[in-house]
Coordinates of C-alpha atoms in Angstrom, one line a residue:
Chain A
M1 CA -15.5 -21.0 -1.1
D2 CA -16.7 -17.4 -0.6
T3 CA -19.4 -17.9 1.3
I4 CA -20.4 -18.8 4.9
K5 CA -20.8 -22.8 5.1
K6 CA -21.8 -24.8 8.3
N7 CA -20.5 -21.7 10.2
W8 CA -17.2 -21.6 8.9
Y9 CA -16.1 -18.2 6.2
S10 CA -13.4 -18.9 4.1
E11 CA -11.6 -15.6 2.4
S12 CA -11.7 -15.2 -1.0
C13 CA -9.8 -13.1 -3.7
E14 CA -8.4 -13.3 -6.6
L15 CA -5.1 -12.1 -5.6
W16 CA -4.6 -15.1 -3.9
P17 CA -5.8 -17.9 -6.1
G18 CA -5.4 -21.8 -5.1
S19 CA -5.4 -21.5 -1.2
T20 CA -7.4 -19.7 1.5
F21 CA -7.7 -19.0 5.1
S22 CA -11.2 -20.4 6.7
F23 CA -12.0 -19.7 10.4
E24 CA -15.3 -20.7 12.8
V25 CA -18.0 -18.4 13.3
K26 CA -20.0 -17.9 16.5
E27 CA -22.1 -15.2 14.9
V28 CA -22.4 -12.2 12.2
L29 CA -22.5 -9.4 13.9
H30 CA -22.9 -7.0 10.6
D31 CA -23.3 -7.7 7.0
E32 CA -24.1 -5.0 4.7
R33 CA -22.6 -3.0 1.5
S34 CA -21.4 0.7 2.0
L35 CA -21.2 2.8 -0.8
Y36 CA -17.5 1.3 -1.5
Q37 CA -17.3 -2.5 -0.1
H38 CA -19.0 -5.3 1.3
I39 CA -18.4 -4.7 5.3
Q40 CA -18.6 -7.6 7.5
V41 CA -18.1 -8.7 10.7
F42 CA -17.9 -11.9 13.0
D43 CA -17.5 -12.8 16.1
T44 CA -15.5 -16.5 16.0
I45 CA -14.4 -19.3 17.7
S46 CA -10.5 -18.9 17.6
L47 CA -9.3 -15.6 16.7
G48 CA -12.1 -12.9 18.6
K49 CA -13.7 -10.6 16.9
V50 CA -13.2 -9.9 13.0
L51 CA -13.9 -7.6 10.1
V52 CA -13.5 -8.5 6.8
L53 CA -14.4 -5.9 3.8
D54 CA -15.2 -6.9 0.6
G55 CA -14.2 -10.8 1.3
I56 CA -10.4 -10.6 2.5
I57 CA -9.8 -10.2 7.0
Q58 CA -8.3 -6.8 7.8
C59 CA -8.1 -7.3 11.5
T60 CA -8.5 -9.7 14.1
E61 CA -9.3 -9.7 18.1
K62 CA -6.0 -12.0 17.8
D63 CA -3.3 -10.2 15.8
E64 CA -4.4 -7.1 14.9
F65 CA -2.3 -5.2 16.9
S66 CA 1.0 -5.8 15.4
Y67 CA -0.1 -4.6 12.1
Q68 CA -0.9 -1.7 14.0
E69 CA 1.8 -0.9 16.2
M70 CA 4.5 -1.7 13.7
I71 CA 2.7 0.5 10.9
S72 CA 2.2 3.5 13.9
F73 CA 5.5 2.9 15.6
L74 CA 8.3 2.4 12.8
P75 CA 7.7 5.9 11.1
L76 CA 6.7 7.6 14.6
C77 CA 10.4 6.0 16.2
C78 CA 12.2 7.1 12.7
H79 CA 11.0 10.8 13.4
P80 CA 12.9 13.2 16.0
N81 CA 9.6 14.9 16.4
P82 CA 6.7 13.2 15.6
E83 CA 4.5 16.0 17.0
K84 CA 1.7 16.5 13.6
V85 CA 0.2 12.7 12.5
L86 CA -2.0 12.4 9.5
I87 CA -3.8 9.1 8.8
V88 CA -5.3 8.1 6.3
G89 CA -7.8 5.1 6.1
G90 CA -7.8 3.1 9.2
G91 CA -11.6 3.4 9.4
D92 CA -11.3 0.6 12.2
G93 CA -9.5 3.1 14.2
G94 CA -6.6 0.8 15.2
V95 CA -4.4 2.8 14.1
A96 CA -5.3 6.0 15.9
R97 CA -5.3 4.5 19.1
D98 CA -1.2 3.3 18.4
V99 CA -0.2 6.4 17.0
A100 CA -1.7 8.1 20.1
K101 CA 0.3 5.8 22.5
H102 CA 4.0 7.8 21.4
P103 CA 4.8 10.5 23.9
Q104 CA 5.4 13.3 21.5
V105 CA 2.4 12.8 19.2
K106 CA 0.6 16.1 20.0
E107 CA -2.7 15.8 17.3
I108 CA -3.9 13.4 15.0
V109 CA -5.2 13.9 12.1
Q110 CA -7.7 11.1 10.1
V111 CA -9.5 10.9 6.8
E112 CA -11.5 7.8 6.0
I113 CA -13.8 7.5 2.9
D114 CA -16.8 5.4 4.2
A115 CA -18.4 6.1 6.9
M116 CA -19.6 2.4 7.7
V117 CA -16.3 1.2 8.6
I118 CA -16.3 3.6 11.8
E119 CA -19.8 3.5 12.6
V120 CA -19.6 -0.4 12.5
S121 CA -16.1 -0.5 14.5
K122 CA -17.6 1.7 17.1
K123 CA -20.4 -0.6 17.5
Y124 CA -18.8 -3.9 17.3
L125 CA -15.2 -3.3 17.2
K126 CA -14.4 -1.3 20.8
F127 CA -10.1 -2.2 20.9
M128 CA -10.3 -0.7 18.3
S129 CA -12.3 2.0 17.5
V130 CA -11.2 3.5 21.1
G131 CA -8.7 5.5 18.6
F132 CA -11.1 8.0 17.7
D133 CA -12.0 8.6 21.4
N134 CA -8.6 10.7 22.2
K135 CA -8.3 13.9 22.6
K136 CA -5.3 14.3 20.3
M137 CA -8.1 13.3 17.3
T138 CA -9.5 15.1 14.8
L139 CA -11.3 12.5 12.4
H140 CA -13.2 13.3 9.1
V141 CA -14.8 11.6 6.8
G142 CA -13.8 11.6 2.9
D143 CA -11.3 10.9 0.5
G144 CA -7.1 11.3 1.1
F145 CA -6.4 12.5 -2.4
E146 CA -8.8 15.4 -2.1
F147 CA -7.9 16.4 2.0
M148 CA -4.1 16.0 1.0
K149 CA -4.4 18.9 -2.1
N150 CA -5.4 21.6 0.7
H151 CA -3.2 20.6 3.6
S152 CA 0.8 21.6 2.3
H153 CA 3.4 21.4 4.6
E154 CA 1.0 20.2 7.7
F155 CA 2.6 17.2 8.9
D156 CA 5.6 15.4 10.4
V157 CA 4.2 11.6 9.7
I158 CA 1.4 10.7 7.3
I159 CA 0.2 6.6 7.8
T160 CA -1.6 4.6 5.2
D161 CA -3.4 1.9 6.5
S162 CA -4.9 0.6 3.5
S163 CA -7.2 -2.6 2.2
D164 CA -5.2 -4.0 -0.2
P165 CA -4.9 -2.5 -4.0
V166 CA -7.6 -4.1 -5.4
G167 CA -11.3 -2.0 -5.0
P168 CA -11.1 1.4 -3.1
A169 CA -7.6 1.6 -1.8
V170 CA -5.9 0.7 -5.6
N171 CA -4.7 4.5 -6.1
L172 CA -3.2 4.7 -2.7
F173 CA -0.3 2.7 -4.5
Q174 CA 0.3 4.9 -7.1
E175 CA 3.2 7.4 -7.8
N176 CA 0.5 10.3 -7.9
Y177 CA -0.4 9.6 -3.7
F178 CA 3.1 9.5 -2.9
S179 CA 4.0 12.7 -3.9
L180 CA 0.7 14.1 -2.6
M181 CA 2.1 12.6 0.8
K182 CA 5.3 14.6 0.1
S183 CA 3.9 17.9 -0.6
A184 CA 1.9 17.4 2.8
L185 CA 4.8 17.0 5.1
K186 CA 7.1 19.4 6.9
P187 CA 10.5 19.0 6.3
N188 CA 12.0 15.8 7.3
G189 CA 8.7 14.2 7.4
I190 CA 7.7 10.4 7.1
V191 CA 5.6 8.3 5.3
C192 CA 4.4 4.5 5.7
S193 CA 2.2 3.1 3.8
Q194 CA 0.7 -0.9 3.8
A195 CA 2.2 -2.3 0.6
G196 CA 1.5 -6.3 0.7
T197 CA 4.0 -9.4 1.2
Y198 CA 7.0 -10.8 -1.4
W199 CA 5.5 -13.8 -0.6
D200 CA 2.4 -13.2 -3.0
S201 CA 2.9 -10.3 -4.2
M202 CA 6.8 -9.9 -5.3
E203 CA 5.8 -6.7 -7.8
L204 CA 3.7 -4.9 -5.6
V205 CA 6.5 -5.0 -3.2
K206 CA 8.8 -3.6 -5.9
N207 CA 6.8 -1.5 -7.3
T208 CA 5.4 0.5 -4.4
L209 CA 8.8 0.6 -3.4
K210 CA 10.1 1.9 -6.4
I211 CA 7.2 4.7 -6.2
C212 CA 8.7 5.4 -2.6
K213 CA 12.3 5.8 -3.7
N214 CA 11.4 7.9 -6.6
Q215 CA 10.1 10.4 -4.1
F216 CA 11.6 10.2 -1.1
P217 CA 15.5 10.8 -0.8
V218 CA 15.6 7.8 1.8
A219 CA 13.2 4.9 1.5
A220 CA 12.8 1.2 2.6
Y221 CA 10.4 -2.3 3.1
A222 CA 9.9 -3.7 6.5
T223 CA 7.6 -6.7 7.1
T224 CA 5.5 -7.6 10.2
S225 CA 4.0 -11.0 11.3
V226 CA 0.1 -11.4 11.0
P227 CA -0.9 -14.5 11.0
T228 CA -4.5 -14.3 9.9
Y229 CA -3.3 -12.3 6.9
P230 CA -2.4 -14.2 3.9
C231 CA 0.5 -15.7 4.0
G232 CA 1.1 -14.6 7.7
Q233 CA 2.4 -11.6 6.6
I234 CA 2.3 -8.0 5.4
G235 CA 4.7 -4.9 4.5
F236 CA 5.1 -1.5 4.9
V237 CA 7.4 1.4 2.5
I238 CA 9.0 4.4 5.0
G239 CA 10.0 6.8 3.3
S240 CA 11.6 10.3 4.5
L241 CA 12.4 13.6 3.3
D242 CA 15.5 13.8 5.4
G243 CA 18.5 12.7 3.4
N244 CA 20.7 11.5 6.4
A245 CA 17.9 9.1 7.7
N246 CA 18.5 5.8 9.0
L247 CA 15.1 4.2 9.0
L248 CA 16.5 0.8 10.2
N249 CA 17.0 2.5 13.5
P250 CA 14.8 4.0 15.8
V251 CA 15.9 7.7 16.4
R252 CA 14.2 7.2 19.6
E253 CA 13.9 3.8 21.8
F254 CA 11.4 3.0 24.4
S255 CA 12.5 0.7 27.2
L256 CA 10.7 -2.8 27.8
E257 CA 9.0 -1.4 31.0
Q258 CA 8.7 1.4 29.0
L259 CA 7.0 -0.4 26.5
K260 CA 4.5 -2.2 28.4
N261 CA 3.2 0.9 30.0
M262 CA 2.1 2.6 26.7
D263 CA 0.5 -1.0 26.2
L264 CA 2.7 -2.3 23.1
K265 CA 2.3 -5.5 22.5
Y266 CA 4.5 -6.3 19.6
Y267 CA 6.6 -3.1 19.2
N268 CA 10.1 -2.9 20.4
S269 CA 13.8 -1.4 19.2
D270 CA 14.7 -4.9 18.2
V271 CA 11.5 -6.0 16.4
H272 CA 12.3 -2.5 14.6
K273 CA 15.4 -3.3 13.6
A274 CA 14.7 -6.8 12.7
S275 CA 11.7 -5.9 10.5
F276 CA 13.9 -4.3 7.5
S277 CA 16.0 -7.8 7.3
L278 CA 14.6 -9.2 3.6
P279 CA 15.2 -13.1 2.9
S280 CA 17.5 -13.3 0.3
F281 CA 15.0 -14.5 -2.4
V282 CA 13.9 -10.5 -2.1
R283 CA 17.1 -8.7 -2.0
Y284 CA 18.0 -10.8 -5.5
E285 CA 15.7 -8.9 -6.9
I286 CA 15.2 -5.6 -4.9
E287 CA 19.5 -5.3 -4.9
P288 CA 19.9 -5.6 -8.5
Chain B
M1 CA -13.2 -29.4 7.2
D2 CA -10.7 -32.6 7.2
T3 CA -11.3 -34.2 4.2
I4 CA -11.0 -33.3 0.2
K5 CA -14.3 -31.3 -0.7
K6 CA -14.5 -30.8 -4.4
N7 CA -11.2 -30.8 -4.7
W8 CA -9.6 -28.6 -1.6
Y9 CA -7.8 -30.2 0.8
S10 CA -8.1 -27.9 4.6
E11 CA -5.4 -28.7 7.3
S12 CA -7.1 -30.5 10.4
C13 CA -5.3 -30.5 13.8
E14 CA -6.2 -30.7 18.0
L15 CA -3.4 -27.8 18.1
W16 CA -5.7 -25.1 16.1
P17 CA -9.8 -25.5 16.4
G18 CA -11.5 -22.4 15.1
S19 CA -9.4 -21.8 11.9
T20 CA -7.9 -24.0 8.9
F21 CA -5.5 -23.3 5.9
S22 CA -7.0 -24.9 2.7
F23 CA -5.9 -25.6 -0.3
E24 CA -7.0 -26.6 -4.0
V25 CA -5.7 -30.1 -5.4
K26 CA -5.0 -30.7 -9.0
E27 CA -3.6 -35.1 -8.1
V28 CA -3.4 -36.7 -5.4
L29 CA -0.3 -37.8 -5.9
H30 CA -0.2 -40.4 -2.3
D31 CA -2.2 -41.3 0.3
E32 CA -1.2 -44.5 2.7
R33 CA -0.9 -44.4 6.2
S34 CA 2.5 -46.4 7.6
L35 CA 3.8 -47.6 10.7
Y36 CA 3.9 -44.2 12.2
Q37 CA 1.8 -41.7 10.7
H38 CA -1.1 -40.4 7.4
I39 CA 1.4 -40.1 4.7
Q40 CA -0.2 -37.9 1.8
V41 CA 1.1 -36.3 -0.8
F42 CA -0.3 -33.5 -3.3
D43 CA 0.0 -31.6 -6.6
T44 CA -1.3 -28.4 -5.9
I45 CA -2.7 -25.1 -7.7
S46 CA -1.1 -22.8 -6.2
L47 CA 1.7 -24.2 -3.9
G48 CA 3.7 -26.8 -5.9
K49 CA 3.9 -30.2 -4.4
V50 CA 2.7 -30.9 -0.9
L51 CA 3.9 -33.0 2.2
V52 CA 1.0 -33.7 4.2
L53 CA 1.8 -36.1 7.4
D54 CA -1.4 -37.0 9.9
G55 CA -3.4 -33.8 8.3
I56 CA -0.5 -31.3 9.3
I57 CA 1.7 -29.8 5.8
Q58 CA 5.1 -30.5 6.7
C59 CA 6.3 -28.8 3.5
T60 CA 4.9 -27.1 0.0
E61 CA 7.6 -26.6 -3.0
K62 CA 6.8 -22.8 -2.8
D63 CA 8.0 -21.9 0.8
E64 CA 9.6 -25.1 2.2
F65 CA 13.5 -23.4 1.5
S66 CA 12.5 -21.2 4.3
Y67 CA 12.6 -23.8 6.9
Q68 CA 15.3 -25.8 5.4
E69 CA 17.3 -23.5 5.4
M70 CA 16.8 -21.6 8.6
I71 CA 17.0 -25.0 10.6
S72 CA 19.9 -25.6 8.8
F73 CA 22.4 -22.7 8.7
L74 CA 21.4 -20.6 11.6
P75 CA 23.4 -24.0 14.1
L76 CA 25.9 -24.5 10.9
C77 CA 26.5 -20.3 11.2
C78 CA 26.8 -20.2 15.1
H79 CA 29.6 -23.0 15.1
P80 CA 33.4 -22.0 13.9
N81 CA 33.7 -25.7 12.4
P82 CA 30.8 -27.3 11.6
E83 CA 32.4 -30.3 10.0
K84 CA 29.9 -33.4 11.4
V85 CA 25.8 -33.1 11.4
L86 CA 22.9 -35.1 12.8
I87 CA 19.8 -34.6 11.3
V88 CA 17.0 -36.6 13.4
G89 CA 14.1 -36.6 11.2
G90 CA 13.9 -34.4 8.3
G91 CA 12.7 -37.4 6.0
D92 CA 11.8 -35.8 3.2
G93 CA 15.5 -34.8 3.1
G94 CA 15.0 -30.8 2.3
V95 CA 17.4 -30.6 5.5
A96 CA 20.3 -33.0 4.3
R97 CA 19.8 -30.7 1.2
D98 CA 20.6 -27.6 2.5
V99 CA 22.8 -28.7 5.1
A100 CA 25.2 -30.2 2.2
K101 CA 25.3 -26.3 1.3
H102 CA 27.4 -25.1 3.9
P103 CA 31.1 -25.6 2.5
Q104 CA 32.4 -26.8 6.0
V105 CA 30.5 -29.5 6.0
K106 CA 32.5 -32.4 5.6
E107 CA 30.0 -35.4 7.1
I108 CA 25.9 -35.7 7.3
V109 CA 24.6 -38.3 9.4
Q110 CA 20.7 -38.2 9.2
V111 CA 18.3 -40.8 11.5
E112 CA 14.6 -40.9 10.0
I113 CA 12.4 -43.1 11.9
D114 CA 9.6 -43.6 9.0
A115 CA 10.8 -45.7 5.7
M116 CA 7.7 -44.8 4.2
V117 CA 8.5 -40.5 4.3
I118 CA 11.5 -41.6 2.3
E119 CA 10.1 -43.3 0.0
V120 CA 7.9 -41.2 -0.9
S121 CA 9.8 -38.2 -0.9
K122 CA 12.7 -39.9 -3.2
K123 CA 9.1 -40.7 -5.7
Y124 CA 7.6 -37.1 -6.1
L125 CA 9.5 -34.7 -4.3
K126 CA 12.5 -34.3 -5.6
F127 CA 13.2 -31.2 -5.0
M128 CA 14.1 -32.1 -1.5
S129 CA 15.4 -35.8 -1.7
V130 CA 18.5 -34.6 -3.7
G131 CA 19.5 -34.0 -0.1
F132 CA 20.1 -38.0 -0.2
D133 CA 22.2 -38.1 -3.3
N134 CA 24.9 -35.9 -1.5
K135 CA 28.1 -38.1 -1.1
K136 CA 28.6 -36.7 2.3
M137 CA 25.3 -37.9 2.8
T138 CA 25.0 -41.8 5.6
L139 CA 21.0 -42.5 5.9
H140 CA 19.6 -44.6 8.4
V141 CA 16.3 -45.4 9.1
G142 CA 15.8 -46.0 13.0
D143 CA 14.7 -44.2 16.3
G144 CA 16.7 -41.0 16.7
F145 CA 16.8 -41.6 20.5
E146 CA 18.0 -45.1 20.0
F147 CA 20.9 -43.9 17.2
M148 CA 22.4 -41.3 20.0
K149 CA 22.5 -43.6 22.7
N150 CA 25.2 -45.5 20.8
H151 CA 27.0 -41.9 18.9
S152 CA 28.5 -40.0 22.1
H153 CA 30.5 -37.2 21.7
E154 CA 30.5 -37.5 17.7
F155 CA 28.8 -34.6 15.9
D156 CA 29.3 -30.5 15.9
V157 CA 25.7 -30.0 15.2
I158 CA 22.4 -32.2 15.7
I159 CA 19.3 -30.9 13.6
T160 CA 15.8 -31.8 14.9
D161 CA 13.5 -31.8 12.0
S162 CA 10.6 -32.8 13.3
S163 CA 6.7 -33.1 12.8
D164 CA 4.8 -31.3 15.6
P165 CA 4.5 -32.5 19.2
V166 CA 1.3 -34.1 18.5
G167 CA 2.2 -38.4 17.2
P168 CA 5.6 -39.6 16.3
A169 CA 7.4 -36.7 17.2
V170 CA 6.3 -36.1 20.9
N171 CA 9.9 -37.4 22.8
L172 CA 11.8 -35.0 20.4
F173 CA 10.7 -32.0 23.2
Q174 CA 11.1 -33.5 26.2
E175 CA 14.3 -32.9 28.4
N176 CA 15.7 -36.5 28.3
Y177 CA 15.8 -35.8 24.4
F178 CA 18.1 -32.2 25.1
S179 CA 20.4 -34.4 27.5
L180 CA 20.5 -37.3 24.9
M181 CA 21.5 -34.7 22.1
K182 CA 24.0 -33.1 24.3
S183 CA 25.8 -36.5 24.8
A184 CA 26.2 -37.2 21.3
L185 CA 28.0 -33.8 21.3
K186 CA 31.4 -32.8 20.9
P187 CA 32.8 -30.1 23.0
N188 CA 31.5 -26.5 21.8
G189 CA 28.9 -28.5 19.7
I190 CA 25.2 -27.3 19.1
V191 CA 21.5 -28.0 18.5
C192 CA 18.5 -26.7 16.6
S193 CA 15.2 -27.8 17.0
Q194 CA 11.8 -27.1 15.4
A195 CA 9.8 -25.4 18.5
G196 CA 6.8 -24.0 17.2
T197 CA 5.4 -20.3 17.5
Y198 CA 4.6 -18.2 20.2
W199 CA 1.6 -17.3 18.1
D200 CA -0.9 -20.5 18.7
S201 CA 1.9 -22.1 20.9
M202 CA 3.4 -19.8 23.7
E203 CA 3.7 -23.2 26.3
L204 CA 5.4 -25.4 24.0
V205 CA 7.6 -22.2 23.2
K206 CA 8.4 -21.4 26.6
N207 CA 8.9 -25.0 27.6
T208 CA 11.3 -26.0 24.9
L209 CA 13.2 -23.0 25.4
K210 CA 13.3 -23.6 29.2
I211 CA 14.6 -27.3 28.9
C212 CA 17.4 -26.8 26.4
K213 CA 18.5 -23.7 28.6
N214 CA 18.5 -26.3 31.4
Q215 CA 21.0 -28.3 29.1
F216 CA 23.1 -26.1 27.6
P217 CA 24.8 -22.7 28.6
V218 CA 23.6 -20.8 25.6
A219 CA 20.0 -21.5 24.4
A220 CA 18.2 -19.2 22.4
Y221 CA 14.7 -18.9 20.3
A222 CA 14.6 -17.8 16.7
T223 CA 11.7 -17.9 14.0
T224 CA 11.3 -17.6 10.5
S225 CA 8.6 -17.0 7.9
V226 CA 6.7 -20.1 6.0
P227 CA 3.2 -18.8 5.0
T228 CA 2.0 -22.3 4.7
Y229 CA 2.6 -23.3 8.5
P230 CA -0.3 -22.4 10.8
C231 CA 0.5 -18.4 11.3
G232 CA 2.6 -18.1 8.7
Q233 CA 5.2 -18.8 11.2
I234 CA 8.0 -21.4 12.5
G235 CA 9.9 -21.2 15.6
F236 CA 13.5 -23.1 16.4
V237 CA 15.4 -23.8 20.2
I238 CA 18.9 -23.3 19.4
G239 CA 21.5 -24.7 22.4
S240 CA 25.2 -24.5 22.7
L241 CA 27.6 -25.9 24.8
D242 CA 29.9 -23.2 24.1
G243 CA 29.5 -20.9 27.4
N244 CA 30.7 -17.6 25.2
A245 CA 29.1 -18.0 22.0
N246 CA 26.7 -15.7 20.8
L247 CA 24.0 -17.5 18.6
L248 CA 22.8 -14.0 17.7
N249 CA 25.9 -13.2 15.8
P250 CA 26.7 -15.9 13.0
V251 CA 30.3 -17.3 13.5
R252 CA 30.8 -16.9 9.5
E253 CA 29.3 -14.4 7.1
F254 CA 28.4 -15.5 3.8
S255 CA 28.1 -12.6 0.8
L256 CA 24.6 -11.8 -1.1
E257 CA 27.0 -13.5 -3.7
Q258 CA 28.4 -16.4 -2.2
L259 CA 24.3 -17.4 -0.8
K260 CA 23.4 -17.3 -5.2
N261 CA 26.3 -19.3 -5.7
M262 CA 25.6 -21.4 -3.0
D263 CA 22.0 -21.6 -4.2
L264 CA 20.6 -20.5 -0.7
K265 CA 17.1 -18.1 -1.1
Y266 CA 16.2 -17.5 2.3
Y267 CA 19.3 -17.7 4.7
N268 CA 21.4 -14.7 5.0
S269 CA 23.2 -13.0 7.8
D270 CA 20.9 -9.8 7.9
V271 CA 18.1 -12.5 8.4
H272 CA 20.2 -14.8 10.8
K273 CA 20.6 -11.7 13.1
A274 CA 16.7 -10.9 12.6
S275 CA 15.4 -14.2 13.6
F276 CA 16.1 -14.1 17.4
S277 CA 14.1 -10.6 17.6
L278 CA 10.7 -11.2 19.4
P279 CA 7.6 -9.2 20.0
S280 CA 6.9 -7.7 23.1
F281 CA 4.3 -9.7 24.4
V282 CA 6.2 -12.7 23.8
R283 CA 9.6 -11.0 25.7
Y284 CA 6.9 -9.8 28.6
E285 CA 6.6 -13.8 29.2
I286 CA 10.2 -15.5 28.4
E287 CA 12.1 -12.0 30.3
P288 CA 10.7 -12.0 33.7

C-alpha cells in the first residue's frame, strides 16, 4: 500500500500499522530524495496540492491552514508582545505566512535544514511558500540546534514546525532541544512544538509534555483538527517562561471581523480556549 | 477501492470522492444485506471490531466511545432532569449503553428500524450491545417517524443516532423529522442529532442547523473527534425547547473522579463547553 497504484497514493508509516489514508492523484509534480528525506508533491482530486515527506502527508491545500494558524497563533496570542519569532523547520513556508499575519510581529527568523523542501515549495506550493516573500523574514538553511547555540536570549516566541519523530525530526522531541529553546528565548518567552495526538501516540504526548514541563514553569498541551493527518488531529506543547502565564486565555483577542481581515480561516479566541480541553481518557493519564 | 483486497478494506462513499480510509482485516465476521442496508463486521489489526453499513464505517472498538458519549451526554447534561430518553437508530447499542450511565435517567426507549443490525451487534459487538441489557431499556424494532407520531409530549431527551444522509437515514435530516421530535418532547425537552462535519459537508451542517433553529428556540452545533470517521470528526445539532437554555454550559457537571466511576472515557464538562467552538471559516458561513 506504500506505492502509487491506479493513481491512488496511500500513506505508509511504522507509527500507524493496520490502517491508512489514501488519495487519488491527478499528477505527480515532484518525486526526489534530498540529503534528509524523500520529498513528493502531488496534485490531487480532492485535496488540492499535497506535500509528502518520507511517505507521510505534511500538508494539503484543503486543510493546512488549521495546523499552520494554530501552531502560530496559539503561542503568539499568549505573548503580550511577540516581536521577534524563530521558526525551526517549516520548510513549506506556511507557518511563516501565518506568523507574519500577527500585527505585533516585527521580525521572523527561520531555520530549515532541508533546502530542497524550500525549493520544491517555492515551485509547487506557492499558497504556503508566499511566507518566504515577507519583508519581516530572514531564512537560513541549516540545523536549528546549531543556530540556537549561537543565539541566546533573542526571541519572544519559538515555533518548531517539525515532521513526526521518525527520521530527521527525532531530536526535536527531546529534552536537550527544549533546554536549548529556553536559552534562545528572551525573558517571558514562549515555545510551541508539534507533539502528536493522544489517539495513536499517547506516549509521545505524555513524554513531550513532561519534557516541556521540566523546562518551563508553565506548560500545556493543545490540539487542532486536521482531516488529512492520521486520526484527523494534531497536538502541540506550549511552554512559557512567565510563571504567571495562563496559556488557555489569549492575552490578545481579535474580533471575527479582524480575523477575516487578517485572512485567518481557523484560529479565533474561542478555538484557542477550546483547544486545551482534553478528553477524560487523556486526563486520566496526564492528571495523576 | 470498495472491496477487500489483500486483507485491506477501504471505505467507499459518494460523499467523499478522491480520498479514503482503509484498515487491515484479521477476519470477516459478518457480511449480509438486510432489508435496509449492507451490514459488515470485521475484526481488524488496529481498530478492534468494526461495524460497516453500506460501505461506511459506523463504529470501531478503538474510538466509538467518543461519538456515543458525546451524542448522549451533550443533551443529557443540558437538561435539568433527563428522566425519559428516546433513542432513534443506534442499533449497535452504544448510545443506549452510555445514556444509561447518566444517574438521572430512569427510562430509555429505543426505536431501530433494522433488526439485523441489533442481532449482529448482539453477536459480535458486545462492548456496545451491552446497552440493550440495561433494565431501564425498552427496545422497539420499527420506524422512528411512526413511533413518534403515536408518542406526544413523552420524552425529556431525544437522541437520533443515524447513519449519514444517504440510504435509510436520509429522512432523519429533514424539517418534518425535527418537527415530529418537537411534538414528542415534554416541555423544555432537548434533541440531539448526528449532523456531519463542516470539513466535507458544510451544506449539510448549515441545513441541519437551520432546520433545528426553525423548530427550536435555542439550537447549536457541536463536534467531537472520531479518528475513523472521514475528516476525523463528526458533528451534532442540539435543540432545546427551553428558550433560556445555554447549551454551551452543562446544567450538571461531574468531577473527573465521578466520570471515571461512571466509566466515561471521553466526555467531561470542559470538552462539553469546547465542543461548541467553531473555526473561523465555519463562523464566517453560519454567523452572517
